[in-house]
CSV table of C-alpha atoms and ligand atoms in Angstrom, one decimal:
chain,number,residue,atom,x,y,z
A,12,MET,CA,93.4,-269.5,-155.9
A,13,PRO,CA,96.8,-267.6,-155.8
A,14,SER,CA,98.9,-268.1,-159.0
A,15,ARG,CA,102.1,-270.0,-159.3
A,16,VAL,CA,104.5,-266.9,-159.6
A,17,ALA,CA,102.6,-265.3,-156.4
A,18,ALA,CA,103.7,-268.4,-154.4
A,19,VAL,CA,107.2,-268.3,-155.1
A,20,ARG,CA,107.4,-264.6,-154.7
A,21,GLN,CA,106.0,-265.0,-151.4
A,22,LEU,CA,108.7,-267.7,-151.0
A,23,ARG,CA,111.4,-265.2,-152.0
A,24,ARG,CA,110.3,-262.6,-149.8
A,25,PRO,CA,113.7,-261.7,-147.7
A,26,PRO,CA,113.7,-263.2,-144.1
A,27,THR,CA,112.9,-261.0,-141.1
A,28,THR,CA,115.6,-262.1,-138.7
A,29,HIS,CA,118.9,-262.9,-139.2
A,30,MET,CA,120.6,-266.5,-138.6
A,31,PRO,CA,122.3,-266.5,-135.0
A,32,PHE,CA,126.0,-265.1,-135.7
A,33,THR,CA,129.1,-266.8,-134.2
A,34,PRO,CA,132.1,-264.4,-133.6
A,35,ALA,CA,135.3,-265.2,-135.0
A,36,ASP,CA,137.6,-267.3,-132.5
A,37,ARG,CA,140.0,-264.3,-132.2
A,38,LEU,CA,137.6,-262.4,-130.3
A,39,ARG,CA,136.3,-265.0,-128.0
A,40,HIS,CA,138.2,-263.5,-125.0
A,41,VAL,CA,137.7,-259.9,-125.9
A,42,LYS,CA,135.3,-257.6,-124.1
A,43,LYS,CA,134.2,-254.2,-124.0
A,44,SER,CA,136.8,-252.4,-121.8
A,45,ALA,CA,135.8,-251.6,-118.0
A,46,THR,CA,136.0,-248.0,-118.9
A,47,ARG,CA,133.2,-248.2,-121.4
A,48,GLN,CA,131.2,-250.2,-119.5
A,49,LEU,CA,131.3,-248.1,-116.6
A,50,TYR,CA,131.2,-244.7,-118.9
A,51,ASP,CA,127.9,-246.2,-120.5
A,52,SER,CA,126.1,-247.4,-117.3
A,53,ALA,CA,127.1,-243.7,-115.5
A,54,PRO,CA,124.0,-242.1,-114.1
A,55,ALA,CA,123.4,-238.7,-115.5
A,56,GLY,CA,125.2,-235.8,-113.7
A,57,SER,CA,128.0,-238.2,-113.2
A,58,ILE,CA,131.5,-236.6,-112.7
A,59,ASN,CA,134.0,-238.4,-114.9
A,60,LEU,CA,137.3,-239.4,-113.2
A,61,GLY,CA,137.7,-241.9,-115.7
A,62,LEU,CA,138.7,-240.0,-118.9
A,63,GLY,CA,141.7,-240.6,-120.6
A,64,GLU,CA,141.8,-237.3,-122.8
A,65,PRO,CA,142.2,-233.4,-121.6
A,66,ASP,CA,139.3,-231.4,-122.0
A,67,PHE,CA,141.2,-228.3,-123.6
A,68,GLN,CA,140.4,-226.7,-126.9
A,69,THR,CA,142.9,-228.0,-129.7
A,70,PRO,CA,145.5,-225.3,-130.3
A,71,GLU,CA,144.1,-222.3,-132.5
A,72,PRO,CA,146.5,-222.9,-135.5
A,73,ILE,CA,145.9,-226.6,-135.7
A,74,ARG,CA,142.0,-225.5,-136.0
A,75,ALA,CA,142.8,-222.6,-138.2
A,76,GLU,CA,144.8,-225.0,-140.6
A,77,ALA,CA,142.0,-227.6,-140.6
A,78,CYS,CA,139.3,-225.1,-141.6
A,79,ARG,CA,141.7,-223.5,-144.7
A,80,SER,CA,142.6,-226.9,-145.8
A,81,ILE,CA,138.8,-228.0,-146.0
A,82,GLU,CA,137.9,-224.8,-147.7
A,83,GLN,CA,140.6,-224.4,-150.3
A,84,ASP,CA,141.9,-228.0,-150.9
A,85,GLN,CA,141.0,-231.2,-152.7
A,86,ILE,CA,140.8,-233.7,-149.7
A,87,GLY,CA,142.0,-236.9,-151.4
A,88,TYR,CA,143.7,-239.8,-150.3
A,89,THR,CA,147.3,-238.7,-149.1
A,90,PRO,CA,150.4,-241.5,-149.5
A,91,ASN,CA,149.9,-244.7,-147.2
A,92,SER,CA,152.5,-243.4,-145.1
A,93,GLY,CA,151.3,-239.8,-144.8
A,94,LEU,CA,152.2,-236.3,-146.4
A,95,PRO,CA,155.8,-236.3,-146.8
A,96,ALA,CA,156.0,-232.9,-145.1
A,97,LEU,CA,154.7,-234.0,-142.0
A,98,ARG,CA,156.6,-237.4,-142.0
A,99,GLU,CA,159.8,-235.1,-142.4
A,100,ARG,CA,158.4,-232.8,-139.3
A,101,ILE,CA,157.6,-236.3,-137.2
A,102,ALA,CA,161.0,-237.6,-138.1
A,103,ALA,CA,162.8,-234.4,-137.1
A,104,TYR,CA,161.0,-234.1,-133.7
A,105,HIS,CA,161.8,-237.9,-132.8
A,106,SER,CA,165.7,-237.2,-133.6
A,107,GLU,CA,166.3,-234.8,-131.1
A,108,GLY,CA,168.7,-236.8,-128.8
A,109,LEU,CA,169.7,-239.5,-131.3
A,110,SER,CA,173.3,-240.0,-133.0
A,111,THR,CA,171.4,-241.2,-136.0
A,112,PRO,CA,168.7,-239.1,-137.2
A,113,TYR,CA,165.3,-240.6,-138.6
A,114,SER,CA,164.1,-239.5,-142.0
A,115,ALA,CA,160.8,-239.0,-143.6
A,116,SER,CA,160.7,-242.9,-144.7
A,117,SER,CA,161.1,-244.1,-141.1
A,118,VAL,CA,157.6,-242.5,-140.3
A,119,CYS,CA,154.4,-244.2,-141.0
A,120,ILE,CA,151.3,-241.8,-140.1
A,121,THR,CA,148.4,-243.8,-138.6
A,122,SER,CA,144.8,-243.2,-137.5
A,123,GLY,CA,146.0,-242.6,-133.9
A,124,VAL,CA,148.3,-244.5,-131.8
A,125,ALA,CA,145.5,-247.2,-131.0
A,126,GLU,CA,146.2,-248.0,-135.0
A,127,ALA,CA,149.7,-247.8,-134.8
A,128,LEU,CA,149.6,-250.3,-132.0
A,129,PHE,CA,147.6,-252.5,-134.1
A,130,ASP,CA,149.8,-252.1,-137.6
A,131,ALA,CA,152.7,-252.8,-135.1
A,132,MET,CA,151.5,-256.2,-133.3
A,133,MET,CA,150.3,-257.3,-136.6
A,134,ALA,CA,153.4,-256.7,-138.6
A,135,MET,CA,156.0,-258.0,-135.8
A,136,ALA,CA,154.5,-260.8,-133.9
A,137,ASN,CA,153.9,-264.2,-135.0
A,138,PRO,CA,151.1,-266.9,-133.6
A,139,GLY,CA,153.1,-268.3,-130.6
A,140,ASP,CA,155.5,-265.4,-130.2
A,141,GLU,CA,156.1,-264.1,-126.8
A,142,VAL,CA,155.1,-260.3,-126.4
A,143,LEU,CA,156.2,-258.9,-122.9
A,144,LEU,CA,154.0,-256.3,-121.5
A,145,PRO,CA,154.0,-254.2,-118.3
A,146,ASP,CA,151.8,-254.8,-115.3
A,147,PRO,CA,149.9,-252.8,-115.0
A,148,CYS,CA,149.5,-251.4,-118.9
A,149,TYR,CA,146.8,-249.8,-121.1
A,150,ILE,CA,144.1,-252.5,-121.8
A,151,ALA,CA,144.7,-252.7,-125.5
A,152,TYR,CA,148.3,-254.6,-125.3
A,153,PRO,CA,147.1,-258.0,-124.4
A,154,VAL,CA,144.1,-257.7,-126.4
A,155,LEU,CA,145.8,-257.0,-129.7
A,156,ALA,CA,148.4,-259.5,-128.6
A,157,GLU,CA,145.6,-262.0,-128.2
A,158,ILE,CA,144.4,-261.2,-131.5
A,159,ALA,CA,147.9,-261.8,-133.5
A,160,GLY,CA,147.8,-264.9,-131.6
A,161,ALA,CA,150.9,-264.3,-129.7
A,162,ARG,CA,151.3,-265.2,-126.1
A,163,SER,CA,151.1,-262.1,-123.5
A,164,VAL,CA,154.2,-262.2,-120.7
A,165,PHE,CA,154.0,-259.7,-118.0
A,166,TYR,CA,157.1,-258.0,-116.5
A,167,GLU,CA,155.9,-256.4,-113.2
A,168,MET,CA,155.9,-252.5,-112.5
A,169,PRO,CA,155.2,-253.6,-108.7
A,170,ALA,CA,152.6,-251.5,-107.0
A,171,ALA,CA,154.7,-252.0,-103.9
A,172,ARG,CA,157.5,-250.2,-105.6
A,173,ARG,CA,155.2,-247.0,-106.6
A,174,PHE,CA,154.6,-248.8,-109.9
A,175,GLY,CA,158.3,-248.6,-110.6
A,176,PHE,CA,160.6,-250.7,-112.9
A,177,ASP,CA,161.7,-254.0,-111.5
A,178,LEU,CA,164.7,-255.0,-113.7
A,179,ALA,CA,164.4,-258.5,-112.0
A,180,SER,CA,161.0,-259.0,-113.0
A,181,PHE,CA,161.7,-258.2,-116.6
A,182,GLU,CA,164.8,-260.2,-116.5
A,183,ARG,CA,162.6,-263.4,-115.4
A,184,SER,CA,160.0,-262.6,-118.3
A,185,LEU,CA,162.4,-262.7,-121.1
A,186,SER,CA,162.6,-266.1,-122.7
A,187,ASP,CA,164.1,-267.5,-126.4
A,188,LYS,CA,160.4,-266.9,-127.7
A,189,THR,CA,160.6,-263.0,-126.8
A,190,LYS,CA,159.8,-261.5,-129.8
A,191,VAL,CA,158.5,-257.9,-128.7
A,192,VAL,CA,159.0,-255.9,-125.5
A,193,PHE,CA,156.2,-253.3,-125.2
A,194,ILE,CA,157.3,-250.2,-123.0
A,195,ALA,CA,155.4,-247.2,-122.1
A,196,SER,CA,156.8,-244.3,-120.1
A,197,PRO,CA,155.0,-242.3,-118.9
A,198,SER,CA,152.7,-245.2,-118.1
A,199,ASN,CA,148.7,-245.3,-118.5
A,200,PRO,CA,147.6,-246.3,-116.0
A,201,THR,CA,150.2,-244.8,-113.3
A,202,GLY,CA,151.7,-241.9,-115.0
A,203,HIS,CA,155.3,-243.4,-114.0
A,204,VAL,CA,158.2,-242.6,-116.2
A,205,MET,CA,161.3,-245.0,-116.8
A,206,SER,CA,164.5,-243.2,-115.4
A,207,SER,CA,167.1,-243.2,-117.8
A,208,ASP,CA,168.9,-245.9,-115.6
A,209,ASP,CA,166.0,-248.5,-116.0
A,210,LEU,CA,166.0,-247.6,-119.7
A,211,SER,CA,169.8,-248.3,-120.3
A,212,ASP,CA,169.4,-251.4,-118.4
A,213,VAL,CA,166.9,-252.7,-120.5
A,214,ALA,CA,168.9,-252.0,-123.4
A,215,GLY,CA,171.8,-253.4,-121.6
A,216,LEU,CA,170.1,-256.8,-121.0
A,217,LEU,CA,168.8,-256.8,-124.9
A,218,ALA,CA,172.0,-255.8,-126.7
A,219,GLY,CA,172.9,-258.0,-129.4
A,220,SER,CA,169.6,-259.9,-129.4
A,221,ASN,CA,166.9,-259.7,-132.1
A,222,VAL,CA,164.0,-258.7,-129.8
A,223,TRP,CA,162.6,-255.5,-130.9
A,224,ILE,CA,161.1,-252.7,-128.7
A,225,VAL,CA,157.7,-250.9,-129.2
A,226,THR,CA,157.2,-248.0,-126.8
A,227,ASP,CA,154.5,-246.1,-126.5
A,228,GLU,CA,155.3,-242.3,-125.7
A,229,ILE,CA,151.7,-240.8,-126.5
A,230,TYR,CA,152.0,-239.3,-122.9
A,231,ARG,CA,156.0,-238.2,-123.3
A,232,GLU,CA,155.2,-234.4,-123.5
A,233,LEU,CA,153.1,-234.4,-120.4
A,234,TYR,CA,155.3,-234.6,-117.3
A,235,TYR,CA,155.8,-232.9,-114.1
A,236,GLY,CA,159.9,-233.0,-113.7
A,237,GLU,CA,162.2,-233.8,-116.1
A,238,ARG,CA,161.2,-234.6,-119.7
A,239,PRO,CA,161.2,-238.5,-119.9
A,240,HIS,CA,164.0,-240.2,-121.9
A,241,SER,CA,163.2,-242.4,-124.9
A,242,ILE,CA,164.4,-245.9,-125.2
A,243,SER,CA,165.4,-245.1,-128.7
A,244,GLU,CA,168.1,-243.4,-127.2
A,245,TYR,CA,169.8,-246.4,-125.8
A,246,TYR,CA,168.4,-249.2,-128.1
A,247,PRO,CA,168.4,-249.1,-131.9
A,248,ASN,CA,166.1,-252.1,-132.5
A,249,THR,CA,163.2,-249.8,-131.7
A,250,ILE,CA,159.6,-248.4,-133.0
A,251,VAL,CA,158.5,-245.4,-131.2
A,252,LEU,CA,154.6,-244.8,-131.7
A,253,SER,CA,153.4,-241.6,-130.8
A,254,GLY,CA,150.5,-239.0,-131.5
A,255,LEU,CA,148.6,-235.9,-131.0
A,256,SER,CA,145.8,-237.2,-129.1
A,257,LYS,CA,147.3,-236.1,-125.7
A,258,MET,CA,150.1,-233.6,-126.2
A,259,MET,CA,147.8,-231.3,-128.6
A,260,SER,CA,144.5,-232.5,-126.8
A,261,MET,CA,143.3,-233.8,-130.5
A,262,THR,CA,141.7,-237.3,-129.6
A,263,GLY,CA,139.0,-236.9,-131.8
A,264,TRP,CA,141.3,-236.1,-134.9
A,265,ARG,CA,142.7,-239.7,-134.8
A,266,LEU,CA,146.7,-238.7,-135.6
A,267,GLY,CA,149.3,-240.9,-134.8
A,268,TRP,CA,152.7,-242.4,-135.8
A,269,ALA,CA,155.0,-245.1,-135.8
A,270,VAL,CA,158.7,-244.1,-136.4
A,271,GLY,CA,161.7,-246.6,-136.3
A,272,PRO,CA,164.2,-248.3,-138.9
A,273,GLU,CA,162.9,-248.3,-142.6
A,274,GLU,CA,162.7,-252.0,-142.6
A,275,VAL,CA,160.3,-252.4,-139.9
A,276,ILE,CA,158.2,-249.5,-140.8
A,277,ARG,CA,157.9,-250.9,-144.3
A,278,GLN,CA,155.8,-253.6,-142.5
A,279,ILE,CA,153.8,-251.3,-140.6
A,280,THR,CA,153.1,-249.4,-143.5
A,281,LEU,CA,152.0,-252.5,-145.4
A,282,MET,CA,149.4,-253.5,-142.5
A,283,HIS,CA,148.4,-250.0,-142.4
A,284,GLN,CA,147.5,-249.6,-146.0
A,285,TYR,CA,145.2,-252.6,-145.9
A,286,VAL,CA,143.6,-251.3,-142.5
A,287,SER,CA,143.1,-247.7,-143.3
A,288,THR,CA,144.7,-246.3,-146.7
A,289,CYS,CA,146.0,-243.3,-144.8
A,290,ALA,CA,145.4,-241.2,-142.0
A,291,SER,CA,142.9,-238.4,-142.5
A,292,ALA,CA,144.2,-235.7,-144.6
A,293,VAL,CA,142.7,-232.9,-143.2
A,294,SER,CA,144.0,-234.1,-139.8
A,295,GLN,CA,147.2,-234.5,-141.4
A,296,LYS,CA,147.3,-230.9,-142.9
A,297,ALA,CA,146.3,-229.5,-139.6
A,298,ALA,CA,149.1,-231.6,-137.7
A,299,LEU,CA,151.6,-229.4,-139.6
A,300,ALA,CA,150.7,-226.6,-137.4
A,301,ALA,CA,151.7,-228.7,-134.2
A,302,PHE,CA,155.2,-229.1,-134.9
A,303,THR,CA,155.8,-225.0,-134.8
A,304,SER,CA,156.9,-222.9,-131.6
A,305,GLU,CA,153.3,-222.0,-131.6
A,306,GLY,CA,152.3,-225.6,-131.2
A,307,ARG,CA,155.0,-226.5,-129.0
A,308,GLY,CA,153.9,-223.2,-126.9
A,309,ALA,CA,150.4,-224.8,-126.6
A,310,THR,CA,151.6,-228.3,-125.3
A,311,THR,CA,153.6,-226.2,-122.4
A,312,LEU,CA,150.6,-224.1,-121.4
A,313,MET,CA,148.8,-227.5,-121.3
A,314,ARG,CA,151.5,-229.3,-119.4
A,315,GLU,CA,151.4,-226.3,-116.6
A,316,GLU,CA,147.8,-226.5,-116.3
A,317,LEU,CA,147.5,-230.3,-115.9
A,318,ASP,CA,150.5,-229.9,-113.2
A,319,ARG,CA,147.9,-227.2,-111.4
A,320,ARG,CA,145.4,-229.7,-111.7
A,321,ARG,CA,147.6,-232.7,-110.4
A,322,ASP,CA,148.2,-230.7,-107.4
A,323,VAL,CA,144.4,-230.0,-106.6
A,324,MET,CA,143.7,-233.9,-107.3
A,325,VAL,CA,146.6,-235.0,-104.6
A,326,GLY,CA,145.7,-232.2,-102.1
A,327,ALA,CA,141.6,-233.1,-102.4
A,328,ILE,CA,142.8,-236.7,-102.0
A,329,GLU,CA,144.5,-236.2,-98.8
A,330,ARG,CA,142.1,-234.0,-97.2
A,331,GLU,CA,138.9,-235.8,-98.4
A,332,LEU,CA,140.1,-239.3,-98.2
A,333,GLY,CA,143.4,-239.9,-96.6
A,334,LEU,CA,144.2,-242.9,-98.5
A,335,PRO,CA,147.6,-243.7,-99.7
A,336,TYR,CA,147.9,-243.1,-103.5
A,337,VAL,CA,150.5,-242.9,-106.1
A,338,ALA,CA,150.9,-240.0,-108.6
A,339,GLY,CA,153.0,-240.4,-111.1
A,340,GLU,CA,155.7,-237.7,-112.6
A,341,GLY,CA,153.9,-237.9,-116.2
A,342,ALA,CA,150.4,-238.4,-118.1
A,343,PHE,CA,147.2,-237.4,-116.1
A,344,TYR,CA,146.6,-240.0,-113.9
A,345,VAL,CA,146.7,-240.9,-110.2
A,346,MET,CA,146.6,-244.5,-108.6
A,347,LEU,CA,144.3,-244.5,-105.4
A,348,ASP,CA,144.6,-247.1,-102.7
A,349,ILE,CA,141.1,-248.6,-102.4
A,350,SER,CA,142.6,-252.0,-101.1
A,351,GLN,CA,141.0,-252.1,-97.7
A,352,PHE,CA,137.4,-251.7,-99.5
A,353,GLY,CA,137.8,-254.8,-101.6
A,354,PRO,CA,138.0,-255.9,-105.2
A,355,SER,CA,138.3,-252.8,-107.3
A,356,ASP,CA,135.8,-253.3,-109.8
A,357,LYS,CA,133.1,-253.9,-107.1
A,358,VAL,CA,134.1,-250.5,-105.5
A,359,ALA,CA,134.4,-248.4,-109.1
A,360,TRP,CA,130.4,-250.0,-109.6
A,361,ALA,CA,129.7,-248.9,-106.3
A,362,LEU,CA,130.8,-245.5,-106.7
A,363,LEU,CA,128.5,-245.2,-109.7
A,364,GLU,CA,125.7,-244.6,-107.2
A,365,SER,CA,127.7,-241.6,-105.9
A,366,LYS,CA,127.9,-240.1,-109.4
A,367,VAL,CA,131.6,-240.5,-109.9
A,368,ILE,CA,133.1,-242.4,-112.7
A,369,THR,CA,136.5,-244.2,-112.0
A,370,VAL,CA,138.2,-247.3,-113.5
A,371,PRO,CA,139.3,-250.2,-111.5
A,372,GLY,CA,143.1,-250.5,-111.6
A,373,GLY,CA,142.5,-254.4,-111.7
A,374,ALA,CA,141.6,-253.8,-115.8
A,375,PHE,CA,145.1,-252.9,-116.2
A,376,GLY,CA,146.5,-256.3,-114.7
A,377,SER,CA,147.4,-257.9,-111.3
A,378,GLN,CA,149.7,-254.8,-109.8
A,379,GLY,CA,146.6,-252.6,-110.4
A,380,GLU,CA,144.3,-254.4,-108.2
A,381,GLY,CA,143.6,-252.5,-105.0
A,382,TYR,CA,144.1,-249.3,-106.9
A,383,LEU,CA,141.5,-247.0,-108.7
A,384,ARG,CA,142.7,-245.2,-111.9
A,385,LEU,CA,141.6,-241.1,-111.3
A,386,SER,CA,142.1,-239.0,-114.1
A,387,PHE,CA,143.1,-234.9,-113.5
A,388,SER,CA,142.2,-234.5,-117.2
A,389,ILE,CA,139.3,-232.2,-116.2
A,390,ASP,CA,138.8,-228.9,-114.4
A,391,GLY,CA,139.7,-228.2,-111.1
A,392,ALA,CA,136.4,-227.9,-109.8
A,393,GLN,CA,135.1,-230.8,-111.1
A,394,ILE,CA,138.2,-232.9,-109.6
A,395,GLU,CA,137.6,-231.8,-106.1
A,396,GLU,CA,134.0,-232.5,-106.3
A,397,GLY,CA,134.6,-236.0,-107.6
A,398,ILE,CA,136.9,-236.8,-105.1
A,399,ARG,CA,134.2,-235.5,-102.4
A,400,ARG,CA,131.6,-237.8,-104.1
A,401,ILE,CA,134.4,-240.8,-103.5
A,402,ALA,CA,134.6,-239.8,-100.1
A,403,SER,CA,131.0,-240.1,-99.3
A,404,GLY,CA,130.4,-243.2,-101.5
A,405,LEU,CA,133.3,-245.0,-99.7
A,406,LYS,CA,131.8,-243.9,-96.3
A,407,GLY,CA,128.6,-245.7,-97.4
A,408,TYR,CA,130.4,-248.8,-99.0
A,409,HIS,CA,132.6,-249.0,-95.7
A,410,THR,CA,129.2,-249.4,-93.6
A,411,SER,CA,127.5,-251.4,-96.2
A,412,ILE,CA,130.4,-254.0,-96.1
A,413,GLU,CA,131.0,-254.3,-92.1
B,516,LIG,N1,148.3,-245.7,-125.7
B,516,LIG,C1,148.0,-245.3,-125.0
B,516,LIG,C2,149.0,-245.5,-123.5
B,516,LIG,C3,146.5,-244.5,-124.4
B,516,LIG,O1,146.7,-244.1,-123.0
B,516,LIG,C4,145.8,-244.5,-125.6
B,516,LIG,C5,144.6,-243.8,-125.3
B,516,LIG,O2,144.1,-243.4,-123.9
B,516,LIG,C6,146.5,-244.6,-126.7
B,516,LIG,C7,147.7,-245.5,-127.0
B,516,LIG,C8,145.5,-244.8,-128.1
B,516,LIG,O3,145.7,-243.3,-128.3
B,516,LIG,P1,145.2,-242.6,-129.8
B,516,LIG,O4,144.2,-241.4,-129.4
B,516,LIG,O5,146.2,-241.9,-130.6
B,516,LIG,O6,144.7,-243.5,-130.5
């Protein structure tokens, strides 16, 4: 007969399965992004026109500084808001064109713009506040608003106007509950760049109000005409978010920041302190090399190469597909009109069979529906092959829905 002790020990054995888990309510409506879902389901050998990152190697001076720092420095925490020397360079970079320059204490360095967006939303929006977002927009904005308990209100960047700014729609979306307005220029997913007239119209409408603007300028250095202006030149209640992911091809280094009036940056830094303590010390040290003439030169070369790839994509679309499209003046995206083939998510999923990954425009908002977002951040030969695969996929798709 087993002893009492053995019986008790038997009872204490840890259970092998866990109890059912109920996620927090704030994630109830949050799903894995369409880009990730498509990417995870793509067959081997697929061409990825869904990517939101450049394929260039990070510029050499940045990599060299990272290696030096790892070899020689004690890699500890940095101050929460980031290395003072880097904050100074970021402040100087964003002060170009401003009458009142930023100082280092107007900057909080974060783990990518993704974290800066989270920190800004949590620090600025209360439950019940209205947060104005462009439609279509980067998929994180409405999710973060939801997590903050705020209400997303969309102003249209109408597909019918080539995803351009529509002052009337913007004005209609404002109310006395509007707390924060998000602007993204150049835009993800459309690449649209807001003109200086559009920006000063927004500033004029909001003048004298206590509405704050958060402007996501992660694509500002990737443009194919005039360099985009920043709303910070026109409206003082502005927080600028930017980072090195796109302009220095440093997506994996996780380096971004928020810049603006110190009073707001202090609150964003408070949030950031409890979310991530500080951005990677190695990435911050390496980032100092981005704000040099060599760093800027590297961005110019990437921009020129992206401009060539944009021509390759547009040429291939016209030759192989003959479908309408919108190629923005910035970022690295083209919106392809596939409305004649049905809902964009069905088309994107069907195209996986032809081994090409695209992102359904509907994932970015109602104005994106009827389009696929195609990225030209991969090399020209792959872009051409990707468009050929879309052409053959759509041919089959057409017959299957007839
Ligand atoms: N904002 C926009 C508009 C983006 O497209 C992305 C990434 O694709 C981000 C923010 C996040 O960038 P980061 O790599 O700096 O977190």
